[in-house]
Short mmCIF file of N, CA and C in Angstrom, two decimals:
data_model
loop_
_atom_site.label_atom_id
_atom_site.label_comp_id
_atom_site.label_asym_id
_atom_site.label_seq_id
_atom_site.Cartn_x
_atom_site.Cartn_y
_atom_site.Cartn_z
N MET A 292 21.27 -47.05 47.17
CA MET A 292 22.46 -45.57 46.78
C MET A 292 21.53 -44.10 46.72
N ARG A 293 20.61 -44.01 46.07
CA ARG A 293 20.00 -42.98 45.72
C ARG A 293 19.37 -42.12 46.93
N ILE A 294 18.88 -43.06 47.96
CA ILE A 294 18.41 -42.56 49.06
C ILE A 294 19.46 -42.04 49.88
N LEU A 295 20.52 -42.48 50.04
CA LEU A 295 21.84 -41.96 50.80
C LEU A 295 22.07 -40.49 50.24
N GLY A 296 22.30 -40.59 48.87
CA GLY A 296 22.44 -39.27 48.41
C GLY A 296 21.80 -38.36 48.30
N ALA A 297 20.34 -38.54 48.57
CA ALA A 297 19.56 -37.81 48.86
C ALA A 297 19.46 -36.87 50.16
N VAL A 298 19.80 -38.10 51.43
CA VAL A 298 20.05 -37.76 52.31
C VAL A 298 21.18 -36.68 52.68
N MET A 299 22.33 -37.27 51.90
CA MET A 299 23.38 -36.51 52.04
C MET A 299 23.13 -34.59 51.67
N ARG A 300 22.58 -34.80 50.50
CA ARG A 300 22.22 -33.47 49.81
C ARG A 300 21.36 -32.55 50.57
N PHE A 301 20.48 -33.19 51.37
CA PHE A 301 19.52 -32.35 52.63
C PHE A 301 20.37 -32.05 53.83
N VAL A 302 21.27 -32.91 54.12
CA VAL A 302 22.33 -32.51 55.14
C VAL A 302 23.06 -31.51 54.73
N VAL A 303 23.89 -31.64 53.55
CA VAL A 303 24.81 -30.48 53.10
C VAL A 303 24.06 -29.05 53.13
N THR A 304 22.76 -28.99 52.44
CA THR A 304 21.74 -28.02 52.15
C THR A 304 21.53 -27.45 53.69
N ALA A 305 21.12 -28.37 54.30
CA ALA A 305 20.65 -27.82 55.69
C ALA A 305 22.02 -27.11 56.33
N VAL A 306 23.23 -27.67 56.74
CA VAL A 306 24.17 -26.95 57.11
C VAL A 306 24.92 -25.51 56.45
N VAL A 307 24.52 -25.72 54.97
CA VAL A 307 24.66 -24.25 54.33
C VAL A 307 23.44 -23.21 54.53
N LEU A 308 22.27 -23.83 54.93
CA LEU A 308 21.14 -23.03 55.59
C LEU A 308 21.70 -22.28 56.47
N MET A 309 22.14 -23.05 57.71
CA MET A 309 22.21 -22.80 59.03
C MET A 309 23.77 -21.70 58.89
N ILE A 310 24.82 -21.92 58.16
CA ILE A 310 25.73 -20.87 57.58
C ILE A 310 24.95 -19.82 57.36
N THR A 311 23.91 -19.84 56.22
CA THR A 311 23.44 -18.59 55.72
C THR A 311 22.60 -17.65 56.84
N ALA A 312 21.95 -18.42 57.58
CA ALA A 312 21.61 -17.76 58.50
C ALA A 312 22.50 -17.21 59.62
N TRP A 313 23.63 -17.48 59.62
CA TRP A 313 24.60 -16.83 60.48
C TRP A 313 25.16 -15.68 59.95
N LEU A 314 25.22 -15.63 58.63
CA LEU A 314 26.04 -14.64 57.83
C LEU A 314 24.72 -13.35 57.55
N VAL A 315 23.42 -13.85 57.51
CA VAL A 315 22.85 -13.05 56.50
C VAL A 315 21.63 -12.57 57.51
N PRO A 316 21.22 -11.17 57.46
CA PRO A 316 20.63 -10.57 58.40
C PRO A 316 19.19 -10.83 57.70
N GLY A 317 17.96 -10.69 58.62
CA GLY A 317 17.13 -10.87 58.09
C GLY A 317 16.82 -12.75 57.47
N PHE A 318 17.35 -13.16 58.00
CA PHE A 318 17.37 -14.83 57.52
C PHE A 318 17.93 -15.70 58.92
N ARG A 319 16.74 -16.11 59.40
CA ARG A 319 17.04 -16.96 60.76
C ARG A 319 16.05 -18.23 60.62
N ILE A 320 16.95 -19.27 61.30
CA ILE A 320 16.53 -20.68 61.55
C ILE A 320 16.74 -21.04 63.12
N GLY A 321 15.83 -21.53 63.28
CA GLY A 321 15.74 -22.11 64.86
C GLY A 321 16.62 -22.97 65.29
N SER A 322 16.79 -24.27 64.38
CA SER A 322 17.01 -25.27 64.65
C SER A 322 17.84 -25.97 63.61
N PHE A 323 18.73 -27.21 63.67
CA PHE A 323 19.32 -27.83 62.96
C PHE A 323 17.94 -28.68 61.92
N GLY A 324 16.96 -29.18 62.96
CA GLY A 324 15.84 -29.88 62.77
C GLY A 324 15.13 -28.89 61.10
N SER A 325 14.62 -27.71 61.91
CA SER A 325 14.28 -26.90 61.00
C SER A 325 15.14 -26.42 59.63
N ALA A 326 16.61 -26.23 59.86
CA ALA A 326 17.31 -26.25 58.65
C ALA A 326 16.77 -27.37 57.74
N VAL A 327 17.22 -28.72 58.06
CA VAL A 327 16.44 -29.94 57.29
C VAL A 327 15.05 -29.81 56.65
N LEU A 328 14.34 -29.39 57.70
CA LEU A 328 13.17 -29.12 57.08
C LEU A 328 12.74 -28.27 55.85
N LEU A 329 13.54 -27.11 56.41
CA LEU A 329 13.36 -26.03 55.40
C LEU A 329 14.08 -26.50 53.90
N ALA A 330 15.26 -27.12 54.16
CA ALA A 330 16.04 -27.70 52.81
C ALA A 330 14.99 -28.75 51.94
N LEU A 331 14.03 -29.36 52.84
CA LEU A 331 13.34 -30.20 52.04
C LEU A 331 11.89 -29.46 51.12
N VAL A 332 11.43 -28.48 52.36
CA VAL A 332 10.37 -27.54 51.44
C VAL A 332 11.07 -26.93 50.43
N ILE A 333 11.90 -26.09 50.42
CA ILE A 333 12.75 -25.57 49.18
C ILE A 333 12.80 -26.20 48.22
N ALA A 334 13.32 -27.96 47.97
CA ALA A 334 13.48 -28.56 47.26
C ALA A 334 12.19 -28.62 46.40
N VAL A 335 10.90 -28.85 47.24
CA VAL A 335 9.56 -29.00 46.78
C VAL A 335 9.15 -28.08 46.35
N VAL A 336 9.23 -26.96 46.92
CA VAL A 336 8.67 -25.59 46.18
C VAL A 336 9.85 -25.13 44.92
N GLY A 337 10.71 -25.50 45.19
CA GLY A 337 11.45 -25.13 43.62
C GLY A 337 11.38 -26.23 42.60
N TRP A 338 11.00 -27.04 43.03
CA TRP A 338 10.44 -28.53 41.87
C TRP A 338 9.37 -27.68 41.62
N LEU A 339 8.48 -27.34 41.96
CA LEU A 339 6.90 -26.94 41.41
C LEU A 339 6.99 -25.57 40.94
N VAL A 340 8.35 -24.59 41.44
CA VAL A 340 8.38 -23.31 40.62
C VAL A 340 9.08 -23.86 39.26
N GLU A 341 10.06 -25.25 39.09
CA GLU A 341 10.46 -25.40 37.95
C GLU A 341 9.36 -25.96 36.75
N ASN A 342 8.66 -26.67 37.38
CA ASN A 342 7.61 -27.39 36.40
C ASN A 342 6.50 -26.26 36.22
N LEU A 343 6.09 -25.20 36.86
CA LEU A 343 5.42 -24.09 36.56
C LEU A 343 6.21 -23.14 35.60
N VAL A 344 7.57 -23.05 35.75
CA VAL A 344 7.88 -21.97 34.79
C VAL A 344 8.93 -22.54 34.11
N GLY A 345 9.19 -23.67 34.06
CA GLY A 345 10.26 -24.17 33.12
C GLY A 345 11.58 -24.09 33.14
N ARG A 346 12.16 -23.29 34.26
CA ARG A 346 13.59 -23.09 34.49
C ARG A 346 13.71 -23.56 35.61
N GLU A 347 15.06 -24.48 35.72
CA GLU A 347 15.76 -24.69 36.61
C GLU A 347 15.82 -23.32 38.00
N VAL A 348 15.65 -23.73 39.15
CA VAL A 348 15.74 -22.98 40.10
C VAL A 348 17.10 -22.65 40.83
N THR A 349 18.13 -22.02 40.27
CA THR A 349 19.46 -21.82 40.79
C THR A 349 19.80 -20.64 40.85
N PRO A 350 20.60 -19.94 41.78
CA PRO A 350 20.67 -18.55 41.96
C PRO A 350 21.47 -18.18 40.54
N PHE A 351 22.40 -19.01 40.34
CA PHE A 351 23.45 -18.29 39.37
C PHE A 351 23.50 -19.04 37.70
N GLY A 352 22.77 -20.45 37.92
CA GLY A 352 22.46 -21.20 36.78
C GLY A 352 21.70 -20.79 35.34
N ARG A 353 20.70 -20.00 35.99
CA ARG A 353 19.92 -19.27 34.95
C ARG A 353 20.03 -17.83 35.18
N GLY A 354 20.86 -17.14 35.65
CA GLY A 354 20.85 -15.66 35.45
C GLY A 354 20.07 -14.92 36.52
N ILE A 355 19.67 -13.76 36.40
CA ILE A 355 18.80 -12.74 37.22
C ILE A 355 17.61 -13.88 37.40
N VAL A 356 16.68 -14.29 36.42
CA VAL A 356 15.47 -14.87 36.86
C VAL A 356 15.56 -16.11 37.61
N GLY A 357 17.00 -16.74 37.65
CA GLY A 357 16.99 -18.10 38.47
C GLY A 357 17.44 -17.24 39.86
N PHE A 358 18.20 -16.25 40.09
CA PHE A 358 18.32 -15.25 41.39
C PHE A 358 17.35 -15.15 42.09
N LEU A 359 16.24 -14.38 41.23
CA LEU A 359 14.83 -13.78 42.03
C LEU A 359 13.95 -15.38 42.22
N LEU A 360 13.92 -16.18 41.39
CA LEU A 360 13.12 -17.18 41.81
C LEU A 360 13.59 -17.97 42.88
N SER A 361 14.67 -18.20 43.05
CA SER A 361 15.60 -18.88 44.22
C SER A 361 14.86 -18.04 45.76
N ALA A 362 15.26 -16.47 45.63
CA ALA A 362 14.55 -15.52 46.54
C ALA A 362 13.09 -15.90 46.95
N VAL A 363 12.58 -15.98 45.91
CA VAL A 363 11.18 -16.28 46.20
C VAL A 363 10.75 -17.56 46.94
N VAL A 364 11.34 -18.54 46.42
CA VAL A 364 11.06 -20.09 47.12
C VAL A 364 11.72 -19.66 48.30
N ILE A 365 12.89 -19.21 48.67
CA ILE A 365 13.34 -19.26 49.87
C ILE A 365 12.12 -18.31 50.70
N TYR A 366 11.77 -17.24 50.47
CA TYR A 366 10.69 -16.52 51.25
C TYR A 366 9.39 -17.22 51.45
N ILE A 367 9.06 -17.98 50.48
CA ILE A 367 7.77 -18.76 50.22
C ILE A 367 7.97 -19.75 51.59
N ALA A 368 9.09 -20.58 51.71
CA ALA A 368 9.49 -21.63 52.51
C ALA A 368 8.96 -21.48 53.97
N GLN A 369 9.31 -20.25 53.98
CA GLN A 369 9.42 -19.67 55.60
C GLN A 369 7.93 -19.62 56.26
N PHE A 370 6.81 -19.71 55.43
CA PHE A 370 5.35 -20.06 55.71
C PHE A 370 5.31 -21.39 56.04
N VAL A 371 5.77 -22.21 55.72
CA VAL A 371 5.45 -23.99 55.95
C VAL A 371 6.44 -24.14 56.89
N VAL A 372 7.81 -23.81 57.28
CA VAL A 372 8.53 -24.53 58.43
C VAL A 372 8.62 -23.37 59.52
N ALA A 373 8.09 -23.75 60.82
CA ALA A 373 8.24 -23.13 61.92
C ALA A 373 9.30 -22.96 62.34
N GLY A 374 10.00 -21.70 63.08
CA GLY A 374 10.93 -21.26 63.33
C GLY A 374 11.99 -20.77 62.33
N SER A 375 11.64 -20.42 61.28
CA SER A 375 12.39 -19.90 60.39
C SER A 375 11.61 -18.27 59.82
N ARG A 376 12.61 -17.54 60.09
CA ARG A 376 11.63 -15.98 59.19
C ARG A 376 13.08 -15.22 58.43
N VAL A 377 12.20 -15.15 57.42
CA VAL A 377 12.91 -14.36 56.43
C VAL A 377 12.34 -13.12 55.98
N THR A 378 12.89 -12.02 55.81
CA THR A 378 12.49 -10.93 55.15
C THR A 378 12.86 -10.92 53.80
N LEU A 379 12.25 -9.95 52.94
CA LEU A 379 12.65 -10.17 51.46
C LEU A 379 13.88 -9.85 51.15
N LEU A 380 14.41 -8.80 52.22
CA LEU A 380 15.95 -8.38 51.82
C LEU A 380 16.75 -9.71 52.12
N GLY A 381 16.17 -10.38 53.28
CA GLY A 381 16.86 -11.58 53.82
C GLY A 381 16.97 -12.84 52.92
N ALA A 382 15.90 -12.59 52.24
CA ALA A 382 15.67 -13.60 51.18
C ALA A 382 16.64 -13.77 49.70
N LEU A 383 16.64 -12.45 49.46
CA LEU A 383 17.53 -11.94 48.09
C LEU A 383 19.12 -12.42 48.72
N LEU A 384 19.57 -11.60 49.86
CA LEU A 384 20.95 -12.03 50.35
C LEU A 384 20.88 -13.50 50.38
N ALA A 385 19.84 -14.26 51.18
CA ALA A 385 20.33 -16.05 51.21
C ALA A 385 20.42 -16.41 49.63
N ALA A 386 19.65 -15.79 48.93
CA ALA A 386 20.08 -16.61 47.60
C ALA A 386 21.30 -16.20 46.92
N LEU A 387 21.75 -15.00 47.45
CA LEU A 387 23.19 -14.65 46.84
C LEU A 387 24.00 -16.03 47.84
N VAL A 388 24.24 -15.69 48.79
CA VAL A 388 24.95 -16.38 49.81
C VAL A 388 24.98 -17.83 49.41
N ILE A 389 23.82 -18.69 49.53
CA ILE A 389 23.60 -19.82 48.94
C ILE A 389 23.92 -20.32 47.32
N GLY A 390 24.13 -19.31 46.76
CA GLY A 390 24.65 -19.39 45.32
C GLY A 390 26.19 -19.38 45.27
N ILE A 391 26.82 -18.64 46.15
CA ILE A 391 28.23 -18.63 46.31
C ILE A 391 28.89 -20.02 47.10
N PHE A 392 27.95 -20.36 47.55
CA PHE A 392 28.37 -21.81 48.14
C PHE A 392 28.24 -22.73 47.31
N ASP A 393 26.87 -22.91 46.49
CA ASP A 393 26.81 -23.73 45.27
C ASP A 393 28.12 -23.66 44.07
N LEU A 394 28.75 -22.62 44.28
CA LEU A 394 29.80 -22.10 43.15
C LEU A 394 30.82 -23.37 43.47
N PHE A 395 31.31 -23.20 44.88
CA PHE A 395 32.25 -23.65 45.38
C PHE A 395 32.06 -25.37 45.82
N VAL A 396 30.76 -25.62 46.27
CA VAL A 396 30.31 -26.70 46.86
C VAL A 396 29.16 -27.36 46.00
N PRO A 397 29.35 -27.81 44.83
CA PRO A 397 27.86 -27.58 44.40
C PRO A 397 26.98 -28.75 44.78
N ILE A 398 25.97 -28.27 45.78
CA ILE A 398 24.75 -29.02 46.56
C ILE A 398 24.01 -29.92 45.60
N SER A 399 23.98 -29.61 44.46
CA SER A 399 22.73 -30.38 43.10
C SER A 399 24.02 -31.29 43.24
N GLY A 400 25.22 -31.78 43.29
CA GLY A 400 25.92 -32.58 42.63
C GLY A 400 26.35 -33.61 43.71
N ILE A 401 25.97 -33.64 45.22
CA ILE A 401 26.17 -34.13 46.12
C ILE A 401 25.69 -35.84 45.95
N GLY A 402 26.21 -36.99 46.24
CA GLY A 402 25.56 -37.65 46.33
C GLY A 402 25.04 -38.42 44.81
N LYS A 403 25.50 -37.57 44.03
CA LYS A 403 25.26 -38.38 42.25
C LYS A 403 26.30 -39.00 41.71
N ARG A 404 25.80 -40.00 41.13
CA ARG A 404 27.11 -40.49 40.60
C ARG A 404 27.53 -40.14 39.12
N ASN A 405 28.63 -40.37 38.55
CA ASN A 405 29.35 -39.58 37.70
C ASN A 405 29.34 -40.88 36.57
N SER A 406 28.35 -40.32 35.43
CA SER A 406 28.17 -41.46 34.72
C SER A 406 29.51 -41.82 33.74
N ASN A 407 30.46 -40.90 34.01
CA ASN A 407 31.59 -41.28 33.33
C ASN A 407 32.78 -41.96 33.93
N ALA A 408 32.43 -42.14 35.32
CA ALA A 408 33.69 -42.94 36.13
C ALA A 408 33.43 -44.21 35.24
N GLY A 409 34.73 -44.57 35.39
CA GLY A 409 35.78 -45.61 34.97
C GLY A 409 35.97 -45.61 33.30
N ILE A 410 35.35 -44.67 33.03
CA ILE A 410 35.73 -44.28 31.61
C ILE A 410 37.14 -43.61 31.30
N HIS A 411 38.08 -44.22 30.39
CA HIS A 411 39.44 -43.15 30.56
C HIS A 411 39.44 -43.16 29.12
#
């Protein structure tokens, strides 16, 4: 079940990245496959940054520091994924748009079990 949840998170994140690429100037993704790979790279780079900095890398979860770290992670990820191009302004705007999406559809919660399920 964990694998299915992880796959769901990457697919939803890839869709959010594709929508973000459509909305944000300076943020381009070549294909859905590139978006899935970009989602994976962002997750890995985010995990590395979290372990180095000791903060969760979310645009709004940690205030301005989290927002800026998210933009840096998005910017760095373009160097690993072919078919993606991100400017500094595009990374900042993408972090903002992704953060707004995450407010309404929490990507991090997709596929995770609710530990209180069934307890009334």
